[in-house]
Amino acid sequence: MNTGHDPKLMALFEEAEAEFDDAAFAEDIMRVIDGQRRRTILMWSTAMLAAIACLALVASPVVTALSMATELLPASLVSIESDWLQKLLAPINSIAAALALSILAIRKFIRWIFN
Amino acid sequence: MRYSKDLLAKSPESVLVGLSRTGNSSAFAELVTRRQTWIRNLMRRCCGDSTLADDLSQQVFMQAWRSIRQLHDNERFAPWLKRLAINMWLQHKRRNDPLRAADEHTDTSTSHKDQTSVGMDLDRALATLADEARLCVVLSYHERMTHAEIESLTGLPLGTIKSHIRRGTKKLQEALSAYAETAEEMQ
């Protein structure tokens, strides 16, 4: 509960209330909001277009690199004449396996140095 | 979806809030029209400068538009808007250095457009109070908030709020004694 409220002051506060029924204030706010909304849409559209343009530019080299990688990575490091043995050892006898082992070794080496 | 102005004017506030949350700007424009008098008067009592009050009120409504999706209960729009308004005023006070604030106070006498004489005198009397005290008095008398509500809104200690209101009331009574005498004579 509030105490010590002066009723005369309360009445003065009520009397001091001005009535604002002008539409201009609301219109101004809506104009600013619409402007901001348009700017946001424009900004996103520009960003999307730039992203699409970038994708179009790098799409061809990226596809080429990926196809080269898919061809190169499963290639055997050591040629084995027996077909079934080559398939069995494929997970360790390939460029991909060598790369994975190299990355693990480098990681372990870095940790050994910094710890 | 577009709704006619008449339909929006007849709609309850909670419906307008719900529509605004879906991005309907016409519904929000109706909310602004309905609530502008309240917020502009509140800001005028807080800062005593009608131009600054209208600028801050505009920022309050723009902030409301940006964050209306965060309002989970459509029925609580008014208290939520009041909180935004008070926070806007507190942020404005924090941003401004004392010298600029002093300038604002000296400007009050010249920047009262479309104000009643009672409003001008009241704002002049309120301008003599410190910012914190002024805010407490305005929230107590203008918004008829309880001490506990003021505490939760402003984060000020309850004892400080009580003493601000007590001292502020006394100062206002002294500054506006002419009005009290006139009221007594009228009776």
PDB file of C-alpha atoms in Angstrom:
ATOM      1  CA  MET A   1       0.000   0.000   0.000  1.00  0.00           C
ATOM      2  CA  ASN A   2       1.129   3.544  -0.711  1.00  0.00           C
ATOM      3  CA  THR A   3       0.904   6.046   2.087  1.00  0.00           C
ATOM      4  CA  GLY A   4       1.234   9.824   2.125  1.00  0.00           C
ATOM      5  CA  HIS A   5      -0.444  10.444  -1.223  1.00  0.00           C
ATOM      6  CA  ASP A   6      -1.696  13.986  -1.409  1.00  0.00           C
ATOM      7  CA  PRO A   7      -5.157  13.988  -3.065  1.00  0.00           C
ATOM      8  CA  LYS A   8      -4.665  17.572  -4.300  1.00  0.00           C
ATOM      9  CA  LEU A   9      -1.435  16.634  -6.048  1.00  0.00           C
ATOM     10  CA  MET A  10      -3.158  13.571  -7.428  1.00  0.00           C
ATOM     11  CA  ALA A  11      -5.863  15.831  -8.883  1.00  0.00           C
ATOM     12  CA  LEU A  12      -3.221  18.171 -10.366  1.00  0.00           C
ATOM     13  CA  PHE A  13      -1.518  15.259 -12.096  1.00  0.00           C
ATOM     14  CA  GLU A  14      -4.872  14.261 -13.571  1.00  0.00           C
ATOM     15  CA  GLU A  15      -5.618  17.824 -14.657  1.00  0.00           C
ATOM     16  CA  ALA A  16      -2.215  18.142 -16.302  1.00  0.00           C
ATOM     17  CA  GLU A  17      -2.931  15.223 -18.648  1.00  0.00           C
ATOM     18  CA  ALA A  18      -3.037  16.440 -22.219  1.00  0.00           C
ATOM     19  CA  GLU A  19      -5.149  14.633 -24.811  1.00  0.00           C
ATOM     20  CA  PHE A  20      -3.235  13.697 -27.958  1.00  0.00           C
ATOM     21  CA  ASP A  21      -5.491  12.557 -30.728  1.00  0.00           C
ATOM     22  CA  ASP A  22      -3.296  13.659 -33.626  1.00  0.00           C
ATOM     23  CA  ALA A  23      -2.823  11.002 -36.264  1.00  0.00           C
ATOM     24  CA  ALA A  24       0.508  12.528 -37.314  1.00  0.00           C
ATOM     25  CA  PHE A  25       2.391  10.959 -34.393  1.00  0.00           C
ATOM     26  CA  ALA A  26       1.269   7.417 -35.241  1.00  0.00           C
ATOM     27  CA  GLU A  27       1.834   8.061 -38.962  1.00  0.00           C
ATOM     28  CA  ASP A  28       5.397   9.255 -38.286  1.00  0.00           C
ATOM     29  CA  ILE A  29       6.154   6.105 -36.305  1.00  0.00           C
ATOM     30  CA  MET A  30       4.677   3.847 -38.975  1.00  0.00           C
ATOM     31  CA  ARG A  31       6.639   5.692 -41.677  1.00  0.00           C
ATOM     32  CA  VAL A  32       9.905   5.089 -39.801  1.00  0.00           C
ATOM     33  CA  ILE A  33       8.962   1.435 -39.180  1.00  0.00           C
ATOM     34  CA  ASP A  34       8.095   0.912 -42.863  1.00  0.00           C
ATOM     35  CA  GLY A  35      11.389   2.547 -43.874  1.00  0.00           C
ATOM     36  CA  GLN A  36      13.334   0.266 -41.531  1.00  0.00           C
ATOM     37  CA  ARG A  37      11.456  -2.773 -42.836  1.00  0.00           C
ATOM     38  CA  ARG A  38      12.245  -1.815 -46.457  1.00  0.00           C
ATOM     39  CA  ARG A  39      15.914  -1.285 -45.575  1.00  0.00           C
ATOM     40  CA  THR A  40      16.059  -4.705 -43.877  1.00  0.00           C
ATOM     41  CA  ILE A  41      14.452  -6.423 -46.892  1.00  0.00           C
ATOM     42  CA  LEU A  42      16.857  -4.614 -49.248  1.00  0.00           C
ATOM     43  CA  MET A  43      19.853  -5.579 -47.108  1.00  0.00           C
ATOM     44  CA  TRP A  44      18.843  -9.263 -46.991  1.00  0.00           C
ATOM     45  CA  SER A  45      18.087  -9.341 -50.721  1.00  0.00           C
ATOM     46  CA  THR A  46      21.513  -7.861 -51.469  1.00  0.00           C
ATOM     47  CA  ALA A  47      23.195 -10.357 -49.142  1.00  0.00           C
ATOM     48  CA  MET A  48      21.318 -13.268 -50.758  1.00  0.00           C
ATOM     49  CA  LEU A  49      22.239 -12.082 -54.261  1.00  0.00           C
ATOM     50  CA  ALA A  50      25.891 -11.713 -53.233  1.00  0.00           C
ATOM     51  CA  ALA A  51      25.834 -15.212 -51.734  1.00  0.00           C
ATOM     52  CA  ILE A  52      24.291 -16.659 -54.911  1.00  0.00           C
ATOM     53  CA  ALA A  53      26.890 -14.850 -57.052  1.00  0.00           C
ATOM     54  CA  CYS A  54      29.711 -16.189 -54.858  1.00  0.00           C
ATOM     55  CA  LEU A  55      28.291 -19.714 -55.078  1.00  0.00           C
ATOM     56  CA  ALA A  56      28.031 -19.448 -58.862  1.00  0.00           C
ATOM     57  CA  LEU A  57      31.658 -18.271 -59.064  1.00  0.00           C
ATOM     58  CA  VAL A  58      33.136 -20.957 -56.837  1.00  0.00           C
ATOM     59  CA  ALA A  59      30.763 -23.811 -57.772  1.00  0.00           C
ATOM     60  CA  SER A  60      32.808 -25.120 -60.712  1.00  0.00           C
ATOM     61  CA  PRO A  61      36.232 -25.204 -58.962  1.00  0.00           C
ATOM     62  CA  VAL A  62      34.662 -26.718 -55.834  1.00  0.00           C
ATOM     63  CA  VAL A  63      32.973 -29.524 -57.862  1.00  0.00           C
ATOM     64  CA  THR A  64      36.253 -30.227 -59.689  1.00  0.00           C
ATOM     65  CA  ALA A  65      38.188 -30.372 -56.417  1.00  0.00           C
ATOM     66  CA  LEU A  66      35.590 -32.686 -54.855  1.00  0.00           C
ATOM     67  CA  SER A  67      35.580 -35.070 -57.831  1.00  0.00           C
ATOM     68  CA  MET A  68      39.408 -35.149 -57.786  1.00  0.00           C
ATOM     69  CA  ALA A  69      39.345 -35.911 -54.087  1.00  0.00           C
ATOM     70  CA  THR A  70      36.791 -38.722 -54.470  1.00  0.00           C
ATOM     71  CA  GLU A  71      38.973 -40.268 -57.181  1.00  0.00           C
ATOM     72  CA  LEU A  72      42.273 -39.763 -55.399  1.00  0.00           C
ATOM     73  CA  LEU A  73      41.476 -40.593 -51.767  1.00  0.00           C
ATOM     74  CA  PRO A  74      40.539 -44.301 -52.179  1.00  0.00           C
ATOM     75  CA  ALA A  75      43.593 -44.992 -54.378  1.00  0.00           C
ATOM     76  CA  SER A  76      45.848 -47.747 -52.948  1.00  0.00           C
ATOM     77  CA  LEU A  77      49.267 -46.827 -51.598  1.00  0.00           C
ATOM     78  CA  VAL A  78      50.748 -50.266 -52.267  1.00  0.00           C
ATOM     79  CA  SER A  79      49.439 -52.378 -55.130  1.00  0.00           C
ATOM     80  CA  ILE A  80      48.318 -55.852 -54.026  1.00  0.00           C
ATOM     81  CA  GLU A  81      47.661 -58.451 -56.678  1.00  0.00           C
ATOM     82  CA  SER A  82      45.089 -60.464 -54.782  1.00  0.00           C
ATOM     83  CA  ASP A  83      41.718 -58.741 -55.231  1.00  0.00           C
ATOM     84  CA  TRP A  84      40.113 -59.848 -51.931  1.00  0.00           C
ATOM     85  CA  LEU A  85      43.230 -58.907 -49.899  1.00  0.00           C
ATOM     86  CA  GLN A  86      43.292 -55.460 -51.507  1.00  0.00           C
ATOM     87  CA  LYS A  87      39.638 -54.906 -50.526  1.00  0.00           C
ATOM     88  CA  LEU A  88      40.300 -56.154 -46.996  1.00  0.00           C
ATOM     89  CA  LEU A  89      43.259 -53.812 -46.502  1.00  0.00           C
ATOM     90  CA  ALA A  90      41.625 -50.835 -48.267  1.00  0.00           C
ATOM     91  CA  PRO A  91      40.822 -48.961 -45.008  1.00  0.00           C
ATOM     92  CA  ILE A  92      44.530 -48.774 -44.165  1.00  0.00           C
ATOM     93  CA  ASN A  93      46.072 -49.076 -47.640  1.00  0.00           C
ATOM     94  CA  SER A  94      44.782 -45.850 -49.179  1.00  0.00           C
ATOM     95  CA  ILE A  95      45.672 -42.148 -49.486  1.00  0.00           C
ATOM     96  CA  ALA A  96      42.683 -41.326 -47.248  1.00  0.00           C
ATOM     97  CA  ALA A  97      44.036 -43.631 -44.518  1.00  0.00           C
ATOM     98  CA  ALA A  98      47.516 -42.122 -44.854  1.00  0.00           C
ATOM     99  CA  LEU A  99      46.031 -38.615 -44.574  1.00  0.00           C
ATOM    100  CA  ALA A 100      43.945 -39.570 -41.524  1.00  0.00           C
ATOM    101  CA  LEU A 101      46.982 -41.149 -39.827  1.00  0.00           C
ATOM    102  CA  SER A 102      49.108 -38.106 -40.641  1.00  0.00           C
ATOM    103  CA  ILE A 103      46.510 -35.754 -39.127  1.00  0.00           C
ATOM    104  CA  LEU A 104      46.306 -37.889 -35.967  1.00  0.00           C
ATOM    105  CA  ALA A 105      50.095 -37.987 -35.696  1.00  0.00           C
ATOM    106  CA  ILE A 106      50.422 -34.220 -36.165  1.00  0.00           C
ATOM    107  CA  ARG A 107      47.708 -33.641 -33.548  1.00  0.00           C
ATOM    108  CA  LYS A 108      49.450 -35.906 -31.067  1.00  0.00           C
ATOM    109  CA  PHE A 109      52.795 -34.234 -31.788  1.00  0.00           C
ATOM    110  CA  ILE A 110      51.347 -30.756 -31.225  1.00  0.00           C
ATOM    111  CA  ARG A 111      49.759 -31.858 -27.944  1.00  0.00           C
ATOM    112  CA  TRP A 112      53.071 -33.425 -26.844  1.00  0.00           C
ATOM    113  CA  ILE A 113      54.897 -30.153 -27.579  1.00  0.00           C
ATOM    114  CA  PHE A 114      52.431 -27.859 -25.811  1.00  0.00           C
ATOM    115  CA  ASN A 115      51.657 -30.014 -22.761  1.00  0.00           C
TER     116      ASN A 115
ATOM    117  CA  MET B   1      -3.648 -10.159 -44.362  1.00  0.00           C
ATOM    118  CA  ARG B   2      -5.080  -6.620 -44.432  1.00  0.00           C
ATOM    119  CA  TYR B   3      -7.840  -5.516 -42.080  1.00  0.00           C
ATOM    120  CA  SER B   4      -9.969  -2.394 -42.436  1.00  0.00           C
ATOM    121  CA  LYS B   5      -9.238   0.553 -40.135  1.00  0.00           C
ATOM    122  CA  ASP B   6     -12.772   0.386 -38.721  1.00  0.00           C
ATOM    123  CA  LEU B   7     -12.438  -3.268 -37.822  1.00  0.00           C
ATOM    124  CA  LEU B   8      -9.093  -2.634 -36.116  1.00  0.00           C
ATOM    125  CA  ALA B   9     -10.516   0.369 -34.257  1.00  0.00           C
ATOM    126  CA  LYS B  10     -13.249  -1.865 -32.801  1.00  0.00           C
ATOM    127  CA  SER B  11     -10.931  -4.760 -31.942  1.00  0.00           C
ATOM    128  CA  PRO B  12      -9.834  -5.372 -28.340  1.00  0.00           C
ATOM    129  CA  GLU B  13      -6.238  -4.539 -27.489  1.00  0.00           C
ATOM    130  CA  SER B  14      -5.209  -8.165 -26.979  1.00  0.00           C
ATOM    131  CA  VAL B  15      -6.298  -8.977 -30.553  1.00  0.00           C
ATOM    132  CA  LEU B  16      -4.288  -6.022 -31.888  1.00  0.00           C
ATOM    133  CA  VAL B  17      -1.260  -7.196 -29.919  1.00  0.00           C
ATOM    134  CA  GLY B  18      -1.650 -10.706 -31.336  1.00  0.00           C
ATOM    135  CA  LEU B  19      -1.861  -9.346 -34.879  1.00  0.00           C
ATOM    136  CA  SER B  20       1.133  -7.066 -34.301  1.00  0.00           C
ATOM    137  CA  ARG B  21       3.119 -10.074 -33.153  1.00  0.00           C
ATOM    138  CA  THR B  22       2.509 -11.662 -36.541  1.00  0.00           C
ATOM    139  CA  GLY B  23       3.948  -8.541 -38.205  1.00  0.00           C
ATOM    140  CA  ASN B  24       0.694  -6.711 -38.987  1.00  0.00           C
ATOM    141  CA  SER B  25       1.723  -3.041 -39.053  1.00  0.00           C
ATOM    142  CA  SER B  26      -1.861  -1.732 -39.359  1.00  0.00           C
ATOM    143  CA  ALA B  27      -2.742  -3.393 -36.046  1.00  0.00           C
ATOM    144  CA  PHE B  28       0.357  -1.867 -34.475  1.00  0.00           C
ATOM    145  CA  ALA B  29      -0.574   1.570 -35.850  1.00  0.00           C
ATOM    146  CA  GLU B  30      -3.932   1.219 -34.069  1.00  0.00           C
ATOM    147  CA  LEU B  31      -2.100   0.313 -30.844  1.00  0.00           C
ATOM    148  CA  VAL B  32       0.070   3.428 -31.211  1.00  0.00           C
ATOM    149  CA  THR B  33      -3.022   5.588 -31.760  1.00  0.00           C
ATOM    150  CA  ARG B  34      -4.671   4.165 -28.638  1.00  0.00           C
ATOM    151  CA  ARG B  35      -1.651   4.334 -26.349  1.00  0.00           C
ATOM    152  CA  GLN B  36       0.106   7.498 -27.523  1.00  0.00           C
ATOM    153  CA  THR B  37      -1.687   9.857 -25.094  1.00  0.00           C
ATOM    154  CA  TRP B  38      -0.712   7.759 -22.093  1.00  0.00           C
ATOM    155  CA  ILE B  39       2.941   7.256 -23.087  1.00  0.00           C
ATOM    156  CA  ARG B  40       3.460  10.855 -24.234  1.00  0.00           C
ATOM    157  CA  ASN B  41       2.000  12.209 -20.981  1.00  0.00           C
ATOM    158  CA  LEU B  42       4.147   9.826 -18.948  1.00  0.00           C
ATOM    159  CA  MET B  43       7.281  10.880 -20.822  1.00  0.00           C
ATOM    160  CA  ARG B  44       6.372  14.555 -20.452  1.00  0.00           C
ATOM    161  CA  ARG B  45       6.068  14.187 -16.701  1.00  0.00           C
ATOM    162  CA  CYS B  46       9.380  12.316 -16.637  1.00  0.00           C
ATOM    163  CA  CYS B  47      11.446  14.733 -18.706  1.00  0.00           C
ATOM    164  CA  GLY B  48       9.466  17.983 -18.682  1.00  0.00           C
ATOM    165  CA  ASP B  49      10.319  18.735 -22.293  1.00  0.00           C
ATOM    166  CA  SER B  50       7.557  18.063 -24.801  1.00  0.00           C
ATOM    167  CA  THR B  51       9.882  17.705 -27.800  1.00  0.00           C
ATOM    168  CA  LEU B  52      12.184  15.298 -26.009  1.00  0.00           C
ATOM    169  CA  ALA B  53       9.157  13.468 -24.573  1.00  0.00           C
ATOM    170  CA  ASP B  54       7.711  12.944 -28.052  1.00  0.00           C
ATOM    171  CA  ASP B  55      11.087  11.759 -29.390  1.00  0.00           C
ATOM    172  CA  LEU B  56      11.409   9.270 -26.543  1.00  0.00           C
ATOM    173  CA  SER B  57       7.785   8.155 -26.968  1.00  0.00           C
ATOM    174  CA  GLN B  58       8.481   7.514 -30.638  1.00  0.00           C
ATOM    175  CA  GLN B  59      11.519   5.423 -29.687  1.00  0.00           C
ATOM    176  CA  VAL B  60       9.412   3.522 -27.145  1.00  0.00           C
ATOM    177  CA  PHE B  61       6.881   2.531 -29.811  1.00  0.00           C
ATOM    178  CA  MET B  62       9.625   1.591 -32.264  1.00  0.00           C
ATOM    179  CA  GLN B  63      11.279  -0.558 -29.618  1.00  0.00           C
ATOM    180  CA  ALA B  64       7.857  -2.092 -28.920  1.00  0.00           C
ATOM    181  CA  TRP B  65       7.443  -2.968 -32.607  1.00  0.00           C
ATOM    182  CA  ARG B  66      10.901  -4.553 -32.746  1.00  0.00           C
ATOM    183  CA  SER B  67      10.428  -6.672 -29.627  1.00  0.00           C
ATOM    184  CA  ILE B  68       6.678  -7.349 -29.537  1.00  0.00           C
ATOM    185  CA  ARG B  69       7.302 -11.029 -30.325  1.00  0.00           C
ATOM    186  CA  GLN B  70       8.978 -11.316 -26.911  1.00  0.00           C
ATOM    187  CA  LEU B  71       5.685 -10.415 -25.217  1.00  0.00           C
ATOM    188  CA  HIS B  72       4.117 -13.765 -24.386  1.00  0.00           C
ATOM    189  CA  ASP B  73       0.869 -12.580 -22.811  1.00  0.00           C
ATOM    190  CA  ASN B  74      -1.190 -10.324 -25.085  1.00  0.00           C
ATOM    191  CA  GLU B  75      -3.143  -9.039 -22.074  1.00  0.00           C
ATOM    192  CA  ARG B  76       0.036  -7.617 -20.505  1.00  0.00           C
ATOM    193  CA  PHE B  77       0.761  -5.120 -23.281  1.00  0.00           C
ATOM    194  CA  ALA B  78       0.183  -1.984 -21.165  1.00  0.00           C
ATOM    195  CA  PRO B  79       2.564  -2.879 -18.285  1.00  0.00           C
ATOM    196  CA  TRP B  80       5.113  -4.132 -20.807  1.00  0.00           C
ATOM    197  CA  LEU B  81       4.907  -0.843 -22.724  1.00  0.00           C
ATOM    198  CA  LYS B  82       5.248   1.133 -19.500  1.00  0.00           C
ATOM    199  CA  ARG B  83       8.379  -0.847 -18.628  1.00  0.00           C
ATOM    200  CA  LEU B  84       9.813  -0.073 -22.074  1.00  0.00           C
ATOM    201  CA  ALA B  85       9.036   3.620 -21.576  1.00  0.00           C
ATOM    202  CA  ILE B  86      10.685   3.799 -18.160  1.00  0.00           C
ATOM    203  CA  ASN B  87      13.721   1.871 -19.411  1.00  0.00           C
ATOM    204  CA  MET B  88      13.956   4.251 -22.370  1.00  0.00           C
ATOM    205  CA  TRP B  89      13.915   7.213 -19.991  1.00  0.00           C
ATOM    206  CA  LEU B  90      16.536   5.640 -17.705  1.00  0.00           C
ATOM    207  CA  GLN B  91      18.761   4.823 -20.712  1.00  0.00           C
ATOM    208  CA  HIS B  92      18.390   8.382 -21.937  1.00  0.00           C
ATOM    209  CA  LYS B  93      19.462   9.718 -18.550  1.00  0.00           C
ATOM    210  CA  ARG B  94      22.459   7.366 -18.452  1.00  0.00           C
ATOM    211  CA  ARG B  95      23.538   8.355 -21.967  1.00  0.00           C
ATOM    212  CA  ASN B  96      23.433  12.061 -21.267  1.00  0.00           C
ATOM    213  CA  ASP B  97      26.161  13.811 -19.382  1.00  0.00           C
ATOM    214  CA  PRO B  98      25.254  16.184 -16.524  1.00  0.00           C
ATOM    215  CA  LEU B  99      25.958  19.289 -18.611  1.00  0.00           C
ATOM    216  CA  ARG B 100      23.554  18.213 -21.327  1.00  0.00           C
ATOM    217  CA  ALA B 101      20.993  17.286 -18.708  1.00  0.00           C
ATOM    218  CA  ALA B 102      21.347  20.762 -17.231  1.00  0.00           C
ATOM    219  CA  ASP B 103      20.673  22.210 -20.677  1.00  0.00           C
ATOM    220  CA  GLU B 104      17.520  20.151 -20.915  1.00  0.00           C
ATOM    221  CA  HIS B 105      16.313  21.526 -17.614  1.00  0.00           C
ATOM    222  CA  THR B 106      16.899  25.099 -18.686  1.00  0.00           C
ATOM    223  CA  ASP B 107      15.064  24.411 -21.933  1.00  0.00           C
ATOM    224  CA  THR B 108      11.884  23.256 -20.229  1.00  0.00           C
ATOM    225  CA  SER B 109      10.373  26.713 -20.063  1.00  0.00           C
ATOM    226  CA  THR B 110      10.655  27.228 -23.803  1.00  0.00           C
ATOM    227  CA  SER B 111       9.717  23.851 -25.164  1.00  0.00           C
ATOM    228  CA  HIS B 112       6.202  23.387 -23.828  1.00  0.00           C
ATOM    229  CA  LYS B 113       4.038  23.220 -26.873  1.00  0.00           C
ATOM    230  CA  ASP B 114       0.412  22.097 -26.634  1.00  0.00           C
ATOM    231  CA  GLN B 115       0.691  21.963 -22.827  1.00  0.00           C
ATOM    232  CA  THR B 116      -1.886  23.138 -20.314  1.00  0.00           C
ATOM    233  CA  SER B 117      -0.768  25.757 -17.819  1.00  0.00           C
ATOM    234  CA  VAL B 118      -1.229  23.198 -15.022  1.00  0.00           C
ATOM    235  CA  GLY B 119       0.965  20.813 -16.982  1.00  0.00           C
ATOM    236  CA  MET B 120       3.646  23.464 -17.415  1.00  0.00           C
ATOM    237  CA  ASP B 121       3.587  24.399 -13.728  1.00  0.00           C
ATOM    238  CA  LEU B 122       3.647  20.765 -12.712  1.00  0.00           C
ATOM    239  CA  ASP B 123       6.598  20.062 -15.013  1.00  0.00           C
ATOM    240  CA  ARG B 124       8.405  23.113 -13.664  1.00  0.00           C
ATOM    241  CA  ALA B 125       7.877  21.862 -10.118  1.00  0.00           C
ATOM    242  CA  LEU B 126       8.933  18.334 -11.077  1.00  0.00           C
ATOM    243  CA  ALA B 127      12.099  19.742 -12.693  1.00  0.00           C
ATOM    244  CA  THR B 128      13.284  20.865  -9.242  1.00  0.00           C
ATOM    245  CA  LEU B 129      13.463  17.217  -8.144  1.00  0.00           C
ATOM    246  CA  ALA B 130      16.465  14.967  -8.768  1.00  0.00           C
ATOM    247  CA  ASP B 131      16.004  12.442 -11.603  1.00  0.00           C
ATOM    248  CA  GLU B 132      15.455   9.438  -9.329  1.00  0.00           C
ATOM    249  CA  ALA B 133      13.035  11.305  -7.075  1.00  0.00           C
ATOM    250  CA  ARG B 134      11.181  12.689 -10.048  1.00  0.00           C
ATOM    251  CA  LEU B 135      10.753   9.238 -11.551  1.00  0.00           C
ATOM    252  CA  CYS B 136       9.462   7.831  -8.255  1.00  0.00           C
ATOM    253  CA  VAL B 137       6.996  10.689  -7.825  1.00  0.00           C
ATOM    254  CA  VAL B 138       5.756  10.414 -11.425  1.00  0.00           C
ATOM    255  CA  LEU B 139       5.294   6.647 -11.162  1.00  0.00           C
ATOM    256  CA  SER B 140       3.518   7.042  -7.852  1.00  0.00           C
ATOM    257  CA  TYR B 141       1.227   9.968  -8.709  1.00  0.00           C
ATOM    258  CA  HIS B 142       0.869   9.763 -12.474  1.00  0.00           C
ATOM    259  CA  GLU B 143       0.868   5.992 -12.831  1.00  0.00           C
ATOM    260  CA  ARG B 144      -0.567   5.269  -9.365  1.00  0.00           C
ATOM    261  CA  MET B 145       1.932   2.500  -8.869  1.00  0.00           C
ATOM    262  CA  THR B 146       2.556   1.015  -5.442  1.00  0.00           C
ATOM    263  CA  HIS B 147       5.976   1.269  -3.814  1.00  0.00           C
ATOM    264  CA  ALA B 148       6.575  -2.433  -4.503  1.00  0.00           C
ATOM    265  CA  GLU B 149       5.721  -1.981  -8.184  1.00  0.00           C
ATOM    266  CA  ILE B 150       8.096   0.984  -8.434  1.00  0.00           C
ATOM    267  CA  GLU B 151      10.766  -1.110  -6.740  1.00  0.00           C
ATOM    268  CA  SER B 152      10.422  -3.926  -9.258  1.00  0.00           C
ATOM    269  CA  LEU B 153      10.338  -1.514 -12.195  1.00  0.00           C
ATOM    270  CA  THR B 154      13.242   0.744 -11.267  1.00  0.00           C
ATOM    271  CA  GLY B 155      15.343  -1.590  -9.107  1.00  0.00           C
ATOM    272  CA  LEU B 156      15.658   1.103  -6.435  1.00  0.00           C
ATOM    273  CA  PRO B 157      15.547   0.051  -2.750  1.00  0.00           C
ATOM    274  CA  LEU B 158      12.113   0.340  -1.141  1.00  0.00           C
ATOM    275  CA  GLY B 159      13.333   2.744   1.556  1.00  0.00           C
ATOM    276  CA  THR B 160      14.841   5.073  -1.057  1.00  0.00           C
ATOM    277  CA  ILE B 161      11.593   5.046  -3.031  1.00  0.00           C
ATOM    278  CA  LYS B 162       9.549   5.923   0.046  1.00  0.00           C
ATOM    279  CA  SER B 163      11.817   8.785   1.027  1.00  0.00           C
ATOM    280  CA  HIS B 164      11.946  10.102  -2.573  1.00  0.00           C
ATOM    281  CA  ILE B 165       8.153  10.150  -2.720  1.00  0.00           C
ATOM    282  CA  ARG B 166       7.785  11.703   0.734  1.00  0.00           C
ATOM    283  CA  ARG B 167      10.304  14.471   0.044  1.00  0.00           C
ATOM    284  CA  GLY B 168       9.116  14.923  -3.527  1.00  0.00           C
ATOM    285  CA  THR B 169       5.528  15.309  -2.375  1.00  0.00           C
ATOM    286  CA  LYS B 170       6.589  17.960   0.117  1.00  0.00           C
ATOM    287  CA  LYS B 171       8.516  19.884  -2.535  1.00  0.00           C
ATOM    288  CA  LEU B 172       5.663  19.712  -5.002  1.00  0.00           C
ATOM    289  CA  GLN B 173       3.190  20.837  -2.341  1.00  0.00           C
ATOM    290  CA  GLU B 174       5.347  23.900  -1.686  1.00  0.00           C
ATOM    291  CA  ALA B 175       5.882  24.677  -5.367  1.00  0.00           C
ATOM    292  CA  LEU B 176       2.222  24.198  -6.271  1.00  0.00           C
ATOM    293  CA  SER B 177       0.687  25.712  -3.132  1.00  0.00           C
ATOM    294  CA  ALA B 178      -1.153  28.327  -5.235  1.00  0.00           C
ATOM    295  CA  TYR B 179      -3.230  25.565  -6.838  1.00  0.00           C
ATOM    296  CA  ALA B 180      -4.109  24.091  -3.459  1.00  0.00           C
ATOM    297  CA  GLU B 181      -5.219  27.501  -2.180  1.00  0.00           C
ATOM    298  CA  THR B 182      -7.367  28.053  -5.295  1.00  0.00           C
ATOM    299  CA  ALA B 183      -8.960  24.642  -4.851  1.00  0.00           C
ATOM    300  CA  GLU B 184      -9.747  25.452  -1.217  1.00  0.00           C
ATOM    301  CA  GLU B 185     -11.242  28.816  -2.204  1.00  0.00           C
ATOM    302  CA  MET B 186     -13.385  27.102  -4.847  1.00  0.00           C
ATOM    303  CA  GLN B 187     -14.745  24.754  -2.189  1.00  0.00           C
TER     304      GLN B 187
END
